[in-house]
Short mmCIF file of C-alpha atoms in Angstrom, two decimals:
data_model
loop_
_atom_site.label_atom_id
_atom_site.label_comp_id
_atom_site.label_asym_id
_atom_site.label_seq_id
_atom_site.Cartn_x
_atom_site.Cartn_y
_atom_site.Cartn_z
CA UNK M 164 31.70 -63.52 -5.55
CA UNK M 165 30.76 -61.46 -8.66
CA UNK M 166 29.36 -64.67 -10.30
CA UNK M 167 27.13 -64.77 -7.59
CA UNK M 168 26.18 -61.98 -7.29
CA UNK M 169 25.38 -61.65 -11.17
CA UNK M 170 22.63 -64.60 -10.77
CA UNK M 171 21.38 -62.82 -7.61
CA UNK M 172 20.77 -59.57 -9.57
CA UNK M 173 19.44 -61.28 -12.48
CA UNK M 174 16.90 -63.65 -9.92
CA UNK M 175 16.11 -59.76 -8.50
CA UNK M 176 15.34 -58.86 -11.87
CA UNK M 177 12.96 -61.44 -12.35
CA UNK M 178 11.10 -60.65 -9.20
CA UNK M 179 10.49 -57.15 -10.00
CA UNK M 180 9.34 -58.15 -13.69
CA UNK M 181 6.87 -60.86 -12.00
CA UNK M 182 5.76 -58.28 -9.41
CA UNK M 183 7.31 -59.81 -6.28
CA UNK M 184 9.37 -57.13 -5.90
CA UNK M 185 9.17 -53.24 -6.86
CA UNK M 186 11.46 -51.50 -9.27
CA UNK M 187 12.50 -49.24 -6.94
CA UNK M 188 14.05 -52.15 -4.54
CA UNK M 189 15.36 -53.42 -7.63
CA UNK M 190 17.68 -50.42 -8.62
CA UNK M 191 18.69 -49.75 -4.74
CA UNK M 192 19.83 -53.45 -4.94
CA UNK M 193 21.65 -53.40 -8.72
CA UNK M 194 23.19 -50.18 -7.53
CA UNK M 195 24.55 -51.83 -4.28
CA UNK M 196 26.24 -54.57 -6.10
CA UNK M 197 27.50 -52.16 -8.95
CA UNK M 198 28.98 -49.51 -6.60
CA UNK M 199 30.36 -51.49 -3.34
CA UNK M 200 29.95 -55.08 -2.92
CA UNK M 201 31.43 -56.19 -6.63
CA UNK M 202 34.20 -53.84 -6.49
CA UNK M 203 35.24 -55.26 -2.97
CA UNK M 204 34.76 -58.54 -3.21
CA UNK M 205 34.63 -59.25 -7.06
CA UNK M 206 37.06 -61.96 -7.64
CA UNK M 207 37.52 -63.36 -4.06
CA UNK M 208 36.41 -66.91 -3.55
CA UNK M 209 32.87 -66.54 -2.11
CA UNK M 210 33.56 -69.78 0.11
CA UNK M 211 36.70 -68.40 1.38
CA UNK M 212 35.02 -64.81 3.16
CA UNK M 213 36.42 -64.70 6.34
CA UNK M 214 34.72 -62.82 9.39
CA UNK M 215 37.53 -60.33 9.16
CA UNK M 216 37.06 -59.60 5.08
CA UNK M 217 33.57 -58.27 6.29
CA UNK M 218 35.16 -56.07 8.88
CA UNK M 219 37.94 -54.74 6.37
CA UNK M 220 35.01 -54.36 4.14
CA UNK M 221 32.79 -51.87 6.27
CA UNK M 222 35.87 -49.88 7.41
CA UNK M 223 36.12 -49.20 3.29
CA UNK M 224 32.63 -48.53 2.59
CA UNK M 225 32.14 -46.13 5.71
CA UNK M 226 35.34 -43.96 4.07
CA UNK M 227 34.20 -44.88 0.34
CA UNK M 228 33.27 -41.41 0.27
CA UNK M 229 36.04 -39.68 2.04
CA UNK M 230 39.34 -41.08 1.21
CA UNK M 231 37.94 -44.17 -0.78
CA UNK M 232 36.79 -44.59 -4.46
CA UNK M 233 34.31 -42.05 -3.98
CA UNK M 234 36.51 -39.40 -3.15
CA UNK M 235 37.10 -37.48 -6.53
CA UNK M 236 33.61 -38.42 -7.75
CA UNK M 237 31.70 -34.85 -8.30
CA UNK M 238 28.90 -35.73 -6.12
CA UNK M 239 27.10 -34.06 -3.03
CA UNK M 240 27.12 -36.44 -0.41
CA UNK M 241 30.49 -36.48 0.87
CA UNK M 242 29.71 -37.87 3.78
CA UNK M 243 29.85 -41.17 5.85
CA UNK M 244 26.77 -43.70 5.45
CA UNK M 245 24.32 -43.10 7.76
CA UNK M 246 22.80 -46.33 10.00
CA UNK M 247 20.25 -46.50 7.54
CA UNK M 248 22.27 -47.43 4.41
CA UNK M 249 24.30 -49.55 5.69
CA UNK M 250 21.65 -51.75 6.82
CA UNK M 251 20.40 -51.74 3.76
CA UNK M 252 23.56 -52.54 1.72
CA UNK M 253 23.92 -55.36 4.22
CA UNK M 254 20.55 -56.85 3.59
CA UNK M 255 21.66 -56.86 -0.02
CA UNK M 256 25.15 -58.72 1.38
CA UNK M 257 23.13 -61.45 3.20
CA UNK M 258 21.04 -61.66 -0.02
CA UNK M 259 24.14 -62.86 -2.35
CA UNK M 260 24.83 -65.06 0.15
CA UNK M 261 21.66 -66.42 0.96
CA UNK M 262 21.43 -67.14 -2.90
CA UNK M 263 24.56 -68.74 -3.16
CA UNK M 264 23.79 -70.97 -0.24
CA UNK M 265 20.04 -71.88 -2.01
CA UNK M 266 22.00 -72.62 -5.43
CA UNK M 267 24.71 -75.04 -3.43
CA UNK M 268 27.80 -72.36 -3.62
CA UNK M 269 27.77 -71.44 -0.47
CA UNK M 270 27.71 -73.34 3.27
CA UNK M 271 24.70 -72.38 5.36
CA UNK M 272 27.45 -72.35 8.02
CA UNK M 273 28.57 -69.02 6.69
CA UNK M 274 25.85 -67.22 7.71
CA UNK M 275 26.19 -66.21 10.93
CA UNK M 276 28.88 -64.12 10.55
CA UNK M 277 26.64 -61.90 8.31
CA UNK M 278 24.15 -61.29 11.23
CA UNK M 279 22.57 -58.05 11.04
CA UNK M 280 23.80 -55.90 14.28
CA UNK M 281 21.77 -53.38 15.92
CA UNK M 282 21.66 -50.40 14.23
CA UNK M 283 19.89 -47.11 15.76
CA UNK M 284 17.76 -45.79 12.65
CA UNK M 285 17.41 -41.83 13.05
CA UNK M 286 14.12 -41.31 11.84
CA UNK M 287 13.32 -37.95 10.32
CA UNK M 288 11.25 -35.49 12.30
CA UNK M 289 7.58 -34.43 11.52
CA UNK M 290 5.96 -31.48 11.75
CA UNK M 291 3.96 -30.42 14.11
CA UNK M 292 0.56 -28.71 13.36
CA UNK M 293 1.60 -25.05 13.49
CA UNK M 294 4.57 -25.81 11.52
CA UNK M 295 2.09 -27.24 9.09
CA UNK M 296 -0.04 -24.33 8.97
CA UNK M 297 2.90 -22.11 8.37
CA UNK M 298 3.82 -24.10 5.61
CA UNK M 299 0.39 -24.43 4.14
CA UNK M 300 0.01 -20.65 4.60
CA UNK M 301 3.53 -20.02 3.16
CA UNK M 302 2.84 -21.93 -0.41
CA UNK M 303 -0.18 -19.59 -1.25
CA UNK M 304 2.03 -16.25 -1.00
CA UNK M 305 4.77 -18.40 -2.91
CA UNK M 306 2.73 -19.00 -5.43
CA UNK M 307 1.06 -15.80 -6.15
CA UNK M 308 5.06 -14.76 -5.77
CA UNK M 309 6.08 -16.17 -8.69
CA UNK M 310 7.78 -14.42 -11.34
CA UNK M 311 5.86 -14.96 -14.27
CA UNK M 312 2.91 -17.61 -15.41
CA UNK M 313 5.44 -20.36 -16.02
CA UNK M 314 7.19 -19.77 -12.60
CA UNK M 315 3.43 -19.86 -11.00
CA UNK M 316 2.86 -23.31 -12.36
CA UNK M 317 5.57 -24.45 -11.41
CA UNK M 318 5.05 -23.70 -8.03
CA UNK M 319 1.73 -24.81 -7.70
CA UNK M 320 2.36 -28.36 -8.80
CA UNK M 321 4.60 -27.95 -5.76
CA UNK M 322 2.04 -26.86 -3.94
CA UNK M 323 -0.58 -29.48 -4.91
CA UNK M 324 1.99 -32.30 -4.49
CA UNK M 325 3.10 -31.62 -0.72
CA UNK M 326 -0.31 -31.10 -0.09
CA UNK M 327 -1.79 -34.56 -1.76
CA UNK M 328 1.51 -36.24 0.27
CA UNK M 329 0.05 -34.46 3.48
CA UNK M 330 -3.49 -35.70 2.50
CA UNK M 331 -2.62 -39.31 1.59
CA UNK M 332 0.70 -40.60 3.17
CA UNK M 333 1.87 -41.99 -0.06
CA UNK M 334 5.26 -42.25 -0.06
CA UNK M 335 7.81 -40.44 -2.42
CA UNK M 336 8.30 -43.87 -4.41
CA UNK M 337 4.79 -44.52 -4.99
CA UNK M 338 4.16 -41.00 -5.77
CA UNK M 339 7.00 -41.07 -8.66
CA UNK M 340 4.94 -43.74 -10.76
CA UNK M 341 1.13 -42.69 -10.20
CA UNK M 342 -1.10 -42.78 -13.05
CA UNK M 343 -4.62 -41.33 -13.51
CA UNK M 344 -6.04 -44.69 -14.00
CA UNK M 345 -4.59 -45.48 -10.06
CA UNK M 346 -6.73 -42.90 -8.76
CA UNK M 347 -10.59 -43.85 -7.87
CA UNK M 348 -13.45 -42.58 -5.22
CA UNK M 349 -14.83 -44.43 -2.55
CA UNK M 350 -18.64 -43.70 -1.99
CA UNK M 351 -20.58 -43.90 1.18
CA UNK M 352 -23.02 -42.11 2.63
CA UNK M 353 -20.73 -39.69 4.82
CA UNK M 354 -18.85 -38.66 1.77
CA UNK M 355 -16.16 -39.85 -0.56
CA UNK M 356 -12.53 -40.78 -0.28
CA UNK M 357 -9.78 -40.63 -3.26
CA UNK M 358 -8.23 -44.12 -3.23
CA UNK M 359 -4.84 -44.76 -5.13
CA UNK M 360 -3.52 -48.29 -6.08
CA UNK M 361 0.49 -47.66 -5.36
CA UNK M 362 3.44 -50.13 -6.07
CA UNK M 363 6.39 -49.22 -3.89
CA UNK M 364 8.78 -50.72 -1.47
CA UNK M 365 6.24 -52.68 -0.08
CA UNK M 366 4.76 -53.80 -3.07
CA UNK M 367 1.16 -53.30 -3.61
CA UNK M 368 -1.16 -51.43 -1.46
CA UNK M 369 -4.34 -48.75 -1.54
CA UNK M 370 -3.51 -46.03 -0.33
CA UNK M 371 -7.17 -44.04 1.10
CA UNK M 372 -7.15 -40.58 0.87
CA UNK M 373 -8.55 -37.90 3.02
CA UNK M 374 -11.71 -36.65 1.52
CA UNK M 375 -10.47 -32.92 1.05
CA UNK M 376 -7.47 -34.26 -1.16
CA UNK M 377 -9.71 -34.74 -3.85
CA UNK M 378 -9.82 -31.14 -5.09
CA UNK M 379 -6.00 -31.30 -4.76
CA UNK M 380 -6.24 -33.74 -7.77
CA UNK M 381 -9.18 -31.74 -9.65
CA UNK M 382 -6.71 -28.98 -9.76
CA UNK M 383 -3.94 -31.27 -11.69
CA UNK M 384 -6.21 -32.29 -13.60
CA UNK M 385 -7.10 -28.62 -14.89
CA UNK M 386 -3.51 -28.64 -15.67
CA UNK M 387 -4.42 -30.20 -19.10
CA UNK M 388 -0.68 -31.81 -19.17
#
């Protein structure tokens, strides 16, 4: 299995260096590997994966945390995966197999087993608008609340993030890489929109801006660094 999995990371590698695929997908998939799939199934026979190895297999990642590997490790989340991740991680299962099957390790007939199952995603809840304009109204007093020029910086390149994020719906991957040269204006005669060219999980996309999020970036940019 680890062989296999070596060539698929390395063929993942590839795709993010050629632009098929973002880094950030890259790392979530090399991190995978590294932390759960390798260490479980390292030196079996990837032809010889039985229906019930993939059972045993969950049981130990959803405790990997608890009373698994991860048990001593001095991290936060000491908690069971959530629906989320382990869709994910399985995606990333299917995708060593899937590779080994294009590169003639693997039968196709072993892929059924590893069909995804229905999963209930619990999707994060949004704000509403007068939680919004709490929040809005909160930053300026935390701002000005700051306890001296350095603090107050800080705080307002909080400030000017959330609200771009609000103003934009980049998401927190995209946001991580952005350059000045990404960021343009689109003219017309009703006004003009920031536009940002973003590479994330999705790969490539623009991203249009709401008009009033353009003195959110003037305001970085009077930052000077």
């Amino acid at each position: 299995f680890k062989d296999v999995a070596a060539a698929y990371l390395r063929d993942a590698h590839t795709r993010w260096k050629e632009g098929r695929n973002s880094q950030g997908r890259y790392n979530i998939i090399r991190g995978t590997l590294n932390r759960y799939h390798v260490p479980y199934f390292g030196t079996r026979d990837i032809t010889k994966i039985k229906k019930k190895d993939l059972m045993d297999y969950r049981a130990w990642r959803q405790d990997y945390w608890i009373t698994g590997p991860g048990k001593d490790l001095t991290i936060y989340h000491k908690v069971r995966p959530s629906s989320a991740t382990l869709k994910q991680e399985w995606t990333i299962l299917r995708g060593v197999f899937s590779y080994g099957i294009e590169m003639g390790y693997v039968s196709p007939l072993m892929m059924p087993m590893l069909a995804h199952e229905e999963y209930k995603v619990g999707k994060r809840p949004a704000f509403n608008v007068l939680e919004y304009r709490l929040l809005h109204k909160f930053m300026r007093r935390w701002v000005r609340e700051g306890k001296d020029a350095r603090h107050r910086a800080e705080r307002e390149l909080i400030r000017n993030y959330t609200l771009i994020m609000v103003n934009s719906g980049l998401r927190k991957g995209e946001a991580r890489y952005l350059k000045w040269a990404d960021l343009n204006l689109y003219e017309t005669e009703h006004g003009s929109w920031p536009t940002l060219q973003v590479n994330g999980k999705t790969g490539e996309r623009l991203v249009v801006c709401q008009p009033n999020a353009r003195r959110f970036f003037e305001r970085l940019k009077e930052r000077k660094h």
